[in-house]
Short mmCIF file of C-alpha atoms in Angstrom, two decimals:
data_model
loop_
_atom_site.label_atom_id
_atom_site.label_comp_id
_atom_site.label_asym_id
_atom_site.label_seq_id
_atom_site.Cartn_x
_atom_site.Cartn_y
_atom_site.Cartn_z
CA MET A 1 -5.84 -27.45 -8.09
CA ALA A 2 -6.89 -24.38 -10.09
CA GLN A 3 -7.19 -21.11 -8.22
CA LYS A 4 -10.81 -20.02 -7.78
CA PRO A 5 -11.38 -16.72 -9.67
CA LEU A 6 -12.49 -13.60 -7.84
CA ARG A 7 -15.85 -12.23 -8.97
CA LEU A 8 -15.80 -8.44 -9.30
CA LEU A 9 -18.10 -5.63 -10.40
CA ALA A 10 -16.94 -2.30 -11.88
CA CYS A 11 -19.17 0.76 -12.09
CA GLY A 12 -19.07 4.13 -13.87
CA ASP A 13 -20.18 7.54 -12.56
CA VAL A 14 -22.59 6.98 -9.66
CA GLU A 15 -23.31 10.74 -9.32
CA GLY A 16 -25.09 10.28 -6.01
CA LYS A 17 -27.58 7.68 -7.27
CA PHE A 18 -26.68 5.22 -4.56
CA ASP A 19 -30.06 3.50 -4.24
CA ILE A 20 -30.26 2.79 -7.98
CA LEU A 21 -26.74 1.32 -7.97
CA PHE A 22 -27.04 -0.82 -4.87
CA ASN A 23 -30.54 -2.08 -5.73
CA ARG A 24 -29.14 -3.17 -9.08
CA VAL A 25 -26.21 -4.92 -7.35
CA ARG A 26 -28.63 -6.72 -5.02
CA ALA A 27 -30.64 -7.93 -8.00
CA ILE A 28 -27.50 -9.19 -9.77
CA GLN A 29 -26.29 -11.02 -6.66
CA LYS A 30 -29.70 -12.59 -6.09
CA LYS A 31 -29.66 -13.92 -9.64
CA SER A 32 -25.97 -14.77 -10.10
CA GLY A 33 -24.57 -15.21 -6.60
CA ASN A 34 -22.35 -12.96 -4.49
CA PHE A 35 -19.47 -10.89 -5.85
CA ASP A 36 -16.27 -10.09 -3.93
CA LEU A 37 -15.84 -6.36 -4.64
CA LEU A 38 -17.44 -3.38 -6.36
CA LEU A 39 -14.99 -0.87 -7.90
CA CYS A 40 -16.36 2.60 -8.74
CA VAL A 41 -14.62 5.02 -11.13
CA GLY A 42 -15.67 8.52 -12.20
CA ASN A 43 -17.88 10.79 -10.09
CA PHE A 44 -19.14 8.88 -7.05
CA PHE A 45 -20.95 11.94 -5.66
CA GLY A 46 -23.12 14.26 -7.73
CA SER A 47 -24.83 17.64 -7.50
CA THR A 48 -27.96 16.06 -5.99
CA PRO A 49 -28.98 16.81 -2.35
CA ASP A 50 -27.19 14.81 0.35
CA ALA A 51 -30.28 13.22 1.90
CA GLU A 52 -29.69 9.88 0.16
CA TRP A 53 -26.00 9.80 1.12
CA GLU A 54 -26.78 10.64 4.76
CA GLU A 55 -28.75 7.39 5.04
CA TYR A 56 -25.62 5.43 4.08
CA LYS A 57 -23.27 7.60 6.09
CA THR A 58 -25.32 7.18 9.27
CA GLY A 59 -25.87 3.46 8.78
CA ILE A 60 -29.60 3.59 8.07
CA LYS A 61 -28.79 1.98 4.74
CA LYS A 62 -25.81 -0.23 3.90
CA ALA A 63 -24.02 -1.10 0.67
CA PRO A 64 -24.62 -4.81 -0.07
CA ILE A 65 -21.00 -5.39 -1.13
CA GLN A 66 -17.55 -4.09 -0.17
CA THR A 67 -17.25 -0.98 -2.38
CA TYR A 68 -14.07 0.92 -3.27
CA VAL A 69 -14.32 4.35 -4.88
CA LEU A 70 -12.03 6.95 -6.45
CA GLY A 71 -11.86 10.57 -5.25
CA ALA A 72 -13.17 13.91 -6.47
CA ASN A 73 -13.01 15.10 -10.08
CA ASN A 74 -14.27 18.63 -9.33
CA GLN A 75 -14.14 21.22 -6.55
CA GLU A 76 -17.77 20.64 -5.61
CA THR A 77 -17.17 17.10 -4.35
CA VAL A 78 -13.75 17.55 -2.69
CA LYS A 79 -15.55 18.02 0.66
CA TYR A 80 -16.52 14.34 0.78
CA PHE A 81 -12.90 13.13 0.68
CA GLN A 82 -11.21 14.59 3.75
CA ASP A 83 -8.31 12.12 3.99
CA ALA A 84 -6.04 12.11 0.93
CA ASP A 85 -4.68 8.76 2.04
CA GLY A 86 -8.10 7.08 1.83
CA CYS A 87 -10.70 6.35 4.49
CA GLU A 88 -13.99 4.63 5.21
CA LEU A 89 -16.84 6.85 3.96
CA ALA A 90 -19.64 4.62 5.24
CA GLU A 91 -20.07 0.98 6.17
CA ASN A 92 -18.84 -1.13 3.23
CA ILE A 93 -17.83 2.01 1.25
CA THR A 94 -14.15 2.93 1.21
CA TYR A 95 -12.31 5.78 -0.52
CA LEU A 96 -9.06 4.34 -1.88
CA GLY A 97 -7.07 7.60 -1.78
CA ARG A 98 -5.44 10.00 -4.24
CA LYS A 99 -3.12 7.37 -5.71
CA GLY A 100 -1.58 4.09 -4.72
CA ILE A 101 -1.62 0.32 -4.83
CA PHE A 102 -4.28 -1.88 -3.24
CA THR A 103 -3.24 -5.50 -2.75
CA GLY A 104 -5.79 -7.94 -1.36
CA SER A 105 -4.96 -11.03 0.68
CA SER A 106 -5.66 -13.04 -2.49
CA GLY A 107 -2.76 -11.27 -4.22
CA LEU A 108 -4.99 -9.21 -6.53
CA GLN A 109 -3.18 -5.94 -7.30
CA ILE A 110 -5.19 -2.81 -8.08
CA VAL A 111 -3.52 0.51 -8.92
CA TYR A 112 -5.70 3.61 -8.52
CA LEU A 113 -5.37 7.26 -9.52
CA SER A 114 -8.08 9.70 -8.43
CA GLY A 115 -9.05 12.97 -10.13
CA THR A 116 -8.48 14.60 -13.50
CA GLU A 117 -5.25 15.64 -15.21
CA SER A 118 -3.59 18.94 -14.30
CA LEU A 119 -0.32 20.24 -15.73
CA ASN A 120 -0.45 23.44 -13.65
CA GLU A 121 0.96 24.20 -10.20
CA PRO A 122 -0.37 24.19 -7.58
CA VAL A 123 -2.34 21.07 -8.42
CA PRO A 124 -6.02 21.32 -7.34
CA GLY A 125 -7.27 18.86 -4.72
CA TYR A 126 -9.32 17.06 -7.38
CA SER A 127 -6.47 16.53 -9.87
CA PHE A 128 -3.30 14.54 -10.44
CA SER A 129 -0.02 15.82 -11.82
CA PRO A 130 2.84 14.39 -13.90
CA LYS A 131 4.68 13.90 -10.60
CA ASP A 132 1.82 11.71 -9.28
CA VAL A 133 1.94 9.51 -12.37
CA SER A 134 5.73 9.28 -12.21
CA SER A 135 5.66 8.18 -8.57
CA LEU A 136 3.15 5.41 -9.34
CA ARG A 137 5.34 4.17 -12.18
CA MET A 138 8.43 4.33 -9.98
CA MET A 139 6.70 2.28 -7.26
CA LEU A 140 6.13 -0.61 -9.63
CA CYS A 141 8.02 -0.47 -12.91
CA THR A 142 11.61 -0.15 -11.71
CA THR A 143 12.21 -3.84 -10.95
CA SER A 144 13.18 -6.46 -13.50
CA GLN A 145 10.52 -8.85 -12.11
CA PHE A 146 7.66 -6.44 -12.85
CA LYS A 147 5.20 -7.92 -15.36
CA GLY A 148 2.14 -5.71 -14.92
CA VAL A 149 -0.83 -5.22 -12.61
CA ASP A 150 -4.24 -6.84 -12.48
CA ILE A 151 -6.44 -3.73 -12.54
CA LEU A 152 -5.96 0.01 -13.16
CA LEU A 153 -8.67 2.42 -11.99
CA THR A 154 -8.78 5.99 -13.32
CA SER A 155 -11.63 8.42 -13.85
CA PRO A 156 -10.48 9.94 -17.20
CA TRP A 157 -10.07 7.84 -20.31
CA PRO A 158 -6.52 7.43 -21.61
CA LYS A 159 -5.90 9.62 -24.65
CA TYR A 160 -5.47 7.75 -27.97
CA VAL A 161 -7.05 4.55 -26.59
CA GLY A 162 -9.11 4.22 -29.77
CA ASN A 163 -6.07 3.84 -32.05
CA PHE A 164 -6.08 0.48 -33.88
CA GLY A 165 -9.29 -0.47 -32.08
CA ASN A 166 -13.03 -0.65 -32.62
CA SER A 167 -15.01 2.61 -32.81
CA SER A 168 -15.35 4.57 -29.57
CA GLY A 169 -18.60 6.17 -30.77
CA GLU A 170 -18.97 9.89 -30.24
CA VAL A 171 -15.84 10.14 -28.09
CA ASP A 172 -12.83 11.35 -30.10
CA THR A 173 -9.95 9.64 -28.29
CA LYS A 174 -7.41 11.83 -30.10
CA LYS A 175 -8.84 14.89 -28.32
CA CYS A 176 -10.56 13.52 -25.19
CA GLY A 177 -8.90 11.85 -22.27
CA SER A 178 -5.58 12.19 -20.46
CA ALA A 179 -2.14 11.65 -21.96
CA LEU A 180 -0.82 11.08 -18.45
CA VAL A 181 -3.25 8.18 -18.01
CA SER A 182 -2.07 6.79 -21.37
CA SER A 183 1.50 6.89 -20.11
CA LEU A 184 0.48 5.20 -16.86
CA ALA A 185 -1.34 2.42 -18.73
CA THR A 186 1.68 1.95 -21.00
CA GLY A 187 4.01 1.48 -18.04
CA LEU A 188 1.74 -0.54 -15.72
CA LYS A 189 0.34 -2.95 -18.34
CA PRO A 190 -2.94 -3.60 -16.51
CA ARG A 191 -4.97 -6.64 -17.47
CA TYR A 192 -8.11 -4.53 -16.97
CA HIS A 193 -8.34 -0.73 -17.10
CA PHE A 194 -11.62 0.94 -16.07
CA ALA A 195 -12.54 4.62 -16.59
CA ALA A 196 -15.64 6.82 -16.84
CA LEU A 197 -16.61 10.55 -17.09
CA GLU A 198 -17.65 10.47 -20.77
CA LYS A 199 -21.18 9.15 -19.99
CA THR A 200 -20.92 6.29 -22.44
CA TYR A 201 -20.00 2.61 -22.56
CA TYR A 202 -17.00 1.51 -24.59
CA GLU A 203 -15.31 -1.89 -24.42
CA ARG A 204 -12.23 -1.66 -26.54
CA LEU A 205 -10.81 -4.72 -28.24
CA PRO A 206 -7.96 -6.13 -26.11
CA TYR A 207 -4.51 -4.82 -27.04
CA ARG A 208 -0.98 -6.23 -26.85
CA ASN A 209 1.65 -5.08 -24.40
CA HIS A 210 4.53 -6.34 -26.55
CA ILE A 211 5.85 -5.85 -30.09
CA VAL A 212 5.33 -9.02 -32.12
CA LEU A 213 8.59 -10.77 -33.15
CA GLN A 214 10.66 -8.19 -31.24
CA GLU A 215 9.67 -8.79 -27.61
CA ASN A 216 8.62 -11.80 -25.56
CA ALA A 217 4.86 -12.30 -25.47
CA GLN A 218 3.04 -10.56 -22.61
CA HIS A 219 -0.56 -10.52 -21.40
CA ALA A 220 -3.16 -8.38 -23.16
CA THR A 221 -5.01 -5.36 -21.71
CA ARG A 222 -8.78 -4.83 -21.79
CA PHE A 223 -9.96 -1.22 -21.53
CA ILE A 224 -13.57 -0.69 -20.45
CA ALA A 225 -15.23 2.73 -20.10
CA LEU A 226 -18.53 2.73 -18.21
CA ALA A 227 -21.56 5.01 -18.46
CA ASN A 228 -23.28 6.89 -15.63
CA VAL A 229 -25.66 5.10 -13.24
CA GLY A 230 -29.35 5.27 -14.17
CA ASN A 231 -28.74 6.98 -17.53
CA PRO A 232 -31.96 7.30 -19.62
CA GLU A 233 -30.33 5.72 -22.69
CA LYS A 234 -29.74 2.55 -20.61
CA LYS A 235 -26.05 2.49 -21.53
CA LYS A 236 -24.07 -0.07 -19.60
CA TYR A 237 -22.76 1.27 -16.28
CA LEU A 238 -22.06 -1.99 -14.44
CA TYR A 239 -19.54 -4.57 -15.64
CA ALA A 240 -19.15 -8.05 -14.13
CA PHE A 241 -15.99 -10.09 -14.59
CA SER A 242 -13.93 -12.88 -13.02
CA ILE A 243 -10.19 -12.70 -12.49
CA VAL A 244 -7.43 -14.86 -11.03
CA PRO A 245 -4.62 -12.69 -9.60
CA MET A 246 -1.68 -12.50 -11.97
CA LYS A 247 0.77 -13.76 -9.36
CA LEU A 248 -1.19 -17.02 -9.05
CA MET A 249 -1.48 -17.73 -12.78
CA ASP A 250 0.56 -20.07 -14.90
CA ALA A 251 2.82 -17.98 -17.18
CA ALA A 252 1.62 -19.69 -20.35
CA GLU A 253 -2.03 -19.12 -19.40
CA LEU A 254 -1.38 -15.47 -18.56
CA ILE A 255 0.11 -14.56 -21.95
CA LYS A 256 -2.51 -16.30 -24.10
CA GLN A 257 -3.57 -13.79 -26.76
CA PRO A 258 -7.29 -13.27 -27.44
CA PRO A 259 -8.26 -13.88 -31.09
CA ASP A 260 -9.34 -10.22 -31.56
CA VAL A 261 -6.22 -8.64 -29.97
CA THR A 262 -4.91 -5.42 -31.59
CA GLU A 263 -1.70 -3.42 -31.55
CA ASN A 264 -1.01 -1.20 -28.55
CA PRO A 265 -2.92 2.09 -29.09
CA TYR A 266 -0.26 4.19 -27.33
CA ARG A 267 2.63 3.04 -29.54
CA LYS A 268 1.64 4.93 -32.69
CA SER A 269 4.58 6.83 -34.14
CA GLY A 270 5.13 10.16 -32.45
CA GLN A 271 2.36 9.78 -29.90
CA GLU A 272 4.29 7.70 -27.39
CA ALA A 273 7.05 10.28 -27.48
CA SER A 274 4.62 13.12 -26.92
CA ILE A 275 3.05 11.23 -24.02
CA GLY A 276 6.41 10.60 -22.42
CA LYS A 277 7.48 14.22 -22.65
CA GLN A 278 4.66 15.24 -20.37
CA ILE A 279 6.07 13.13 -17.53
CA PRO A 280 9.33 14.51 -16.17
CA THR A 281 11.47 12.49 -13.81
CA PRO A 282 10.23 13.46 -10.38
CA VAL A 283 12.30 15.78 -8.28
CA GLU A 284 12.41 15.32 -4.54
CA GLU A 285 9.14 13.83 -3.40
CA SER A 286 7.40 14.69 -0.16
CA ALA A 287 8.31 12.65 2.90
CA CYS A 288 4.94 10.87 2.89
CA GLN A 289 5.69 9.15 -0.41
CA PHE A 290 9.28 7.92 -0.54
CA PHE A 291 12.12 7.07 1.79
CA PHE A 292 14.65 8.50 -0.68
CA ASP A 293 14.44 11.21 -3.32
CA LEU A 294 14.18 9.52 -6.69
CA ASN A 295 16.50 11.71 -8.74
CA GLU A 296 19.63 10.59 -6.90
CA LYS A 297 22.08 8.98 -9.30
CA GLN A 298 22.42 5.28 -8.73
CA GLY A 299 25.60 4.17 -7.08
CA ARG A 300 26.37 7.49 -5.43
CA LYS A 301 27.04 7.09 -1.74
CA ARG A 302 25.30 9.33 0.76
CA SER A 303 26.79 10.82 3.87
CA SER A 304 25.30 10.06 7.27
CA THR A 305 23.17 13.21 7.03
CA GLY A 306 21.33 11.75 4.05
CA ARG A 307 22.96 14.26 1.66
CA ASP A 308 24.78 13.48 -1.54
CA SER A 309 28.51 13.73 -0.95
CA LYS A 310 28.83 15.83 -4.12
CA SER A 311 26.06 18.26 -3.27
CA SER A 312 26.30 22.03 -2.93
CA PRO A 313 28.69 23.59 -0.38
CA HIS A 314 25.70 25.03 1.51
CA PRO A 315 23.49 22.02 2.20
CA LYS A 316 20.33 22.15 4.26
CA GLN A 317 20.90 21.17 7.86
CA PRO A 318 19.24 17.87 8.77
CA ARG A 319 16.00 18.52 10.58
CA LYS A 320 15.92 17.80 14.29
CA PRO A 321 13.45 15.16 15.43
CA PRO A 322 10.32 16.54 17.08
CA GLN A 323 10.35 16.84 20.84
CA PRO A 324 7.99 14.76 22.98
CA PRO A 325 5.08 16.69 24.54
CA GLY A 326 5.96 15.26 27.97
CA PRO A 327 7.98 12.46 29.60
CA CYS A 328 8.72 9.61 27.15
CA TRP A 329 9.67 6.06 28.18
CA PHE A 330 11.65 5.50 24.97
CA CYS A 331 13.58 8.70 24.14
CA LEU A 332 17.12 7.62 25.07
CA ALA A 333 17.95 10.92 26.75
CA SER A 334 14.86 10.67 28.95
CA PRO A 335 15.27 9.78 32.63
CA GLU A 336 12.23 7.49 32.24
CA VAL A 337 14.16 5.05 30.00
CA GLU A 338 15.00 1.75 31.69
CA LYS A 339 18.62 1.87 30.54
CA HIS A 340 19.49 -1.57 31.86
CA LEU A 341 17.38 -2.99 29.00
CA VAL A 342 19.42 -1.15 26.32
CA VAL A 343 21.68 -3.65 24.53
CA ASN A 344 23.13 -1.65 21.61
CA ILE A 345 23.34 2.02 20.60
CA GLY A 346 23.89 3.32 17.07
CA THR A 347 24.05 6.85 15.68
CA HIS A 348 20.29 7.36 15.25
CA CYS A 349 18.73 4.23 16.79
CA TYR A 350 19.20 1.80 19.64
CA LEU A 351 18.23 -1.75 20.55
CA ALA A 352 16.56 -2.68 23.81
CA LEU A 353 15.17 -5.90 25.20
CA ALA A 354 11.39 -5.85 25.26
CA LYS A 355 9.90 -5.58 28.73
CA GLY A 356 7.81 -8.71 29.24
CA GLY A 357 9.11 -10.13 25.96
CA LEU A 358 7.70 -13.17 24.16
CA SER A 359 11.18 -14.72 24.44
CA ASP A 360 14.51 -13.93 26.11
CA ASP A 361 15.78 -12.37 22.84
CA HIS A 362 12.67 -10.36 21.88
CA VAL A 363 14.10 -6.90 21.11
CA LEU A 364 12.91 -3.46 20.03
CA ILE A 365 14.46 -1.15 17.45
CA LEU A 366 13.85 2.41 18.65
CA PRO A 367 14.91 5.83 17.32
CA ILE A 368 17.08 7.79 19.76
CA GLY A 369 15.08 10.96 19.00
CA HIS A 370 11.33 11.25 19.39
CA TYR A 371 9.52 9.89 16.32
CA GLN A 372 6.03 8.43 16.52
CA SER A 373 6.19 6.03 13.56
CA VAL A 374 8.31 4.70 10.69
CA VAL A 375 6.43 7.05 8.36
CA GLU A 376 7.82 10.09 10.17
CA LEU A 377 11.47 9.03 10.23
CA SER A 378 14.09 11.08 8.41
CA ALA A 379 16.19 9.36 5.71
CA GLU A 380 19.26 8.85 7.89
CA VAL A 381 17.21 7.23 10.66
CA VAL A 382 15.47 4.96 8.15
CA GLU A 383 18.85 3.89 6.82
CA GLU A 384 20.00 2.79 10.27
CA VAL A 385 16.68 1.08 11.05
CA GLU A 386 17.12 -1.02 7.91
CA LYS A 387 20.71 -1.78 8.93
CA TYR A 388 19.56 -3.00 12.34
CA LYS A 389 16.83 -5.17 10.75
CA ALA A 390 19.29 -6.78 8.34
CA THR A 391 21.83 -7.38 11.12
CA LEU A 392 19.23 -8.92 13.42
CA ARG A 393 18.09 -11.23 10.61
CA ARG A 394 21.68 -12.49 10.22
CA PHE A 395 22.10 -12.81 13.98
CA PHE A 396 18.92 -14.83 14.48
CA LYS A 397 19.58 -16.95 11.37
CA SER A 398 22.91 -17.99 12.90
CA ARG A 399 20.91 -19.23 15.89
CA GLY A 400 18.39 -21.23 13.84
CA LYS A 401 15.66 -18.59 13.99
CA ARG A 402 13.79 -16.28 11.61
CA CYS A 403 12.56 -12.93 12.83
CA VAL A 404 9.20 -11.21 12.51
CA VAL A 405 9.05 -7.40 12.73
CA PHE A 406 5.88 -5.48 13.47
CA GLU A 407 4.81 -1.93 14.30
CA ARG A 408 1.53 -0.71 15.81
CA ASN A 409 1.15 3.04 15.28
CA TYR A 410 -1.94 3.34 17.46
CA LYS A 411 -2.16 4.60 21.03
CA SER A 412 1.64 4.90 21.14
CA HIS A 413 3.83 8.01 21.16
CA HIS A 414 7.31 6.70 20.31
CA LEU A 415 8.13 4.29 17.50
CA GLN A 416 8.74 0.72 18.71
CA LEU A 417 9.68 -1.83 16.06
CA GLN A 418 9.08 -5.19 17.71
CA VAL A 419 11.54 -7.87 16.54
CA ILE A 420 10.51 -11.38 17.60
CA PRO A 421 12.63 -14.43 16.74
CA VAL A 422 10.78 -17.62 15.81
CA PRO A 423 12.69 -20.94 15.74
CA VAL A 424 12.84 -22.34 12.22
CA SER A 425 11.72 -25.69 13.67
CA CYS A 426 8.42 -24.14 14.84
CA CYS A 427 6.95 -23.21 11.47
CA ALA A 428 7.61 -21.89 7.97
CA THR A 429 7.30 -18.25 6.93
CA ASP A 430 4.09 -19.08 5.04
CA ASP A 431 2.63 -20.47 8.27
CA ILE A 432 3.37 -17.17 10.04
CA LYS A 433 1.79 -15.22 7.19
CA ASP A 434 -1.28 -17.48 7.21
CA ALA A 435 -1.63 -17.09 10.98
CA PHE A 436 -1.70 -13.29 10.72
CA ILE A 437 -4.21 -13.36 7.86
CA THR A 438 -6.44 -15.95 9.57
CA GLN A 439 -6.57 -14.15 12.92
CA ALA A 440 -7.12 -10.83 11.15
CA GLN A 441 -10.12 -12.29 9.32
CA GLU A 442 -11.50 -13.73 12.56
CA GLN A 443 -11.33 -10.26 14.14
CA GLN A 444 -12.61 -8.52 10.98
CA ILE A 445 -9.29 -6.76 10.42
CA GLU A 446 -8.46 -6.08 6.76
CA LEU A 447 -4.82 -7.09 6.40
CA LEU A 448 -3.42 -6.22 2.96
CA GLU A 449 -0.18 -7.34 1.36
CA ILE A 450 2.21 -4.55 0.36
CA PRO A 451 4.16 -5.20 -2.86
CA GLU A 452 7.75 -6.15 -2.09
CA HIS A 453 9.12 -3.10 -3.95
CA SER A 454 6.87 -0.66 -2.07
CA ASP A 455 7.35 0.70 1.41
CA ILE A 456 5.15 1.90 4.22
CA LYS A 457 5.65 5.58 3.39
CA GLN A 458 3.92 5.05 0.06
CA ILE A 459 0.79 3.89 1.84
CA ALA A 460 0.46 5.75 5.14
CA GLN A 461 0.58 9.49 5.78
CA PRO A 462 2.34 10.91 8.87
CA GLY A 463 -0.13 10.79 11.76
CA ALA A 464 -2.18 7.94 10.24
CA ALA A 465 -2.90 5.00 12.54
CA TYR A 466 -1.80 1.61 11.20
CA PHE A 467 -0.39 -1.83 11.96
CA TYR A 468 2.12 -3.61 9.79
CA VAL A 469 4.16 -6.79 9.98
CA GLU A 470 7.28 -7.71 8.00
CA LEU A 471 8.35 -11.32 7.50
CA ASP A 472 11.89 -12.60 7.01
CA THR A 473 11.23 -12.95 3.26
CA GLY A 474 10.55 -9.21 3.00
CA GLU A 475 6.80 -9.75 2.61
CA LYS A 476 4.74 -7.10 4.44
CA LEU A 477 1.13 -7.06 5.62
CA PHE A 478 -0.60 -3.76 6.39
CA HIS A 479 -3.80 -2.63 8.10
CA ARG A 480 -5.02 0.97 8.15
CA ILE A 481 -6.65 1.49 11.56
CA LYS A 482 -9.89 3.42 11.18
CA LYS A 483 -11.56 3.02 14.57
CA ASN A 484 -10.45 0.52 17.18
CA PHE A 485 -7.66 -2.04 17.11
CA PRO A 486 -6.63 -4.79 19.58
CA LEU A 487 -3.44 -3.50 21.21
CA GLN A 488 -1.92 -6.96 21.64
CA PHE A 489 -2.80 -8.26 18.14
CA GLY A 490 0.79 -8.80 16.97
CA ARG A 491 1.76 -10.60 20.18
CA GLU A 492 -1.44 -12.67 20.18
CA VAL A 493 -0.72 -14.01 16.68
CA LEU A 494 2.91 -14.86 17.43
CA ALA A 495 2.06 -16.39 20.82
CA SER A 496 -0.69 -18.56 19.31
CA GLU A 497 -0.52 -22.34 18.99
CA ALA A 498 0.17 -21.97 15.26
CA ILE A 499 3.54 -20.26 15.89
CA LEU A 500 5.27 -20.08 19.31
CA ASN A 501 2.52 -21.94 21.19
CA ILE A 502 2.74 -19.73 24.29
CA PRO A 503 -0.79 -18.23 24.35
CA ASP A 504 -0.43 -17.30 28.03
CA LYS A 505 2.25 -14.75 27.02
CA SER A 506 0.06 -12.70 24.66
CA ASP A 507 -0.10 -9.86 27.22
CA TRP A 508 3.33 -8.41 28.11
CA ARG A 509 2.16 -7.51 31.60
CA GLN A 510 1.85 -11.21 32.40
CA CYS A 511 5.47 -11.81 31.33
CA GLN A 512 7.38 -9.31 33.46
CA ILE A 513 10.41 -10.52 35.39
CA SER A 514 12.62 -8.95 38.06
CA LYS A 515 15.13 -6.22 37.24
CA ASP A 516 17.99 -8.57 38.17
CA ASP A 517 16.74 -11.14 35.66
CA GLU A 518 16.33 -8.42 33.01
CA GLU A 519 19.94 -7.29 33.56
CA THR A 520 21.13 -10.91 33.19
CA LEU A 521 19.27 -11.33 29.89
CA ALA A 522 20.61 -7.98 28.63
CA ARG A 523 24.24 -8.91 29.43
CA ARG A 524 23.80 -12.25 27.65
CA PHE A 525 22.28 -10.61 24.56
CA ARG A 526 25.06 -7.99 24.36
CA LYS A 527 27.71 -10.72 24.46
CA ASP A 528 25.96 -12.91 21.84
CA PHE A 529 25.26 -9.96 19.53
CA GLU A 530 28.79 -8.49 19.65
CA PRO A 531 30.17 -10.42 16.60
CA PHE A 532 27.35 -8.92 14.49
CA ASP A 533 27.54 -5.38 15.92
CA PHE A 534 28.01 -2.98 12.99
CA THR A 535 28.38 -0.02 15.40
CA LEU A 536 31.87 -1.32 16.26
CA ASP A 537 33.05 -0.98 12.65
CA ASP A 538 35.48 1.78 11.84
#
């Protein structure tokens, strides 16, 4: 059965004309049926008074469709985008963030880059740098399985986009636009690329992403620039289209070439080289973006401090984990820790049986030092967390089980990675994934799929509230918590009839047992786990 296409709308510079835009969307939906998303590029806010926006912000008025917008392109509008990681601006209106990847439950993959190009340091809050573009490319393009993305959203046009194509009107694409965006489009190979800022409409002929007779055929890219909302010349500012996510398409269907396809505009002799020169390999990225610095040479082994073994004789000392503001139940050195539940201790992390666990072998991976979330972990702690996860997967697989890992960074002070084994006979991994997505939808929780080659640090900033779950296949689902969140959500899904079928155990407080019984379970787990215990290795 063919996959039903998603129906999307893309819009150019709104410039604060929210009523004009949303009234137009209502009219389109009344005539043509509902659309799934509205994607806005360019300047969402303008220089007009805020009275109209206040009506949406306070809930007096509401956008008629889930709307995703890019960030500021000038200093004047930076004030509207307080959270660089993205946030809800008003009901049904969400700021995507400075840069990143948005993956819907359907599998649709949207890459976004807010702001205008800046080659100067420090980079203004309304701009992106070569380092930002490099990190986006590194997130996606470094795996052999990468084929491209469904949609790329930028505010500036890509420089040179008019090469080999139809006329772009008054816009000189050899002078206007961003070379960094051109480089990003070259690497990401989006099926659709939307931009704005030039106050005109331009739908370029589709272009190839491969060299004919030299490379295997790939899908084509359609670049569409949109005009500003309510412009007096009535230039097109709203674009409707249907799309089936790339990951769900038949390969032969995906690479079909449109009859009017042209050569790639960014491959003209000399220009691709000049574009590439503007994007240096990133040096060490900030902790909120990557687990590991990207300029490490492949194959070089790191010491336990996270340093390169061939680094300078005066390395930086590894930072100490932050100290808890008061008594902590999970810092291993704390007297509050119930040490009889501890079943294994590593260098930076330890394992403990969960109190009131969903099963006798429900365990927690916890950092020895005080860290609130995975996002805040140092590189050496992350390395050991991953080692524990891999070891537990092998351990549970030997016992006919697959494990589900989840974290809730909300109303908690110390990181607790919950590891729950699920008997293979109970259900398949896809059933577990479907159960999380279904229950999330029922509770109006937006659970997004993270690409397998991305990690949580690329999506969440330190201090941000979130929930994420990792399946035994490596698939991850993520929810950015904006307001409230059900504290027992992860347990409720796993305890449901669809998975473990123990709904009465969804609240850990109803599952507590005596200390003697806990000690018995802990001794049994230590004995069973010993053959897999990597901490015993020399």
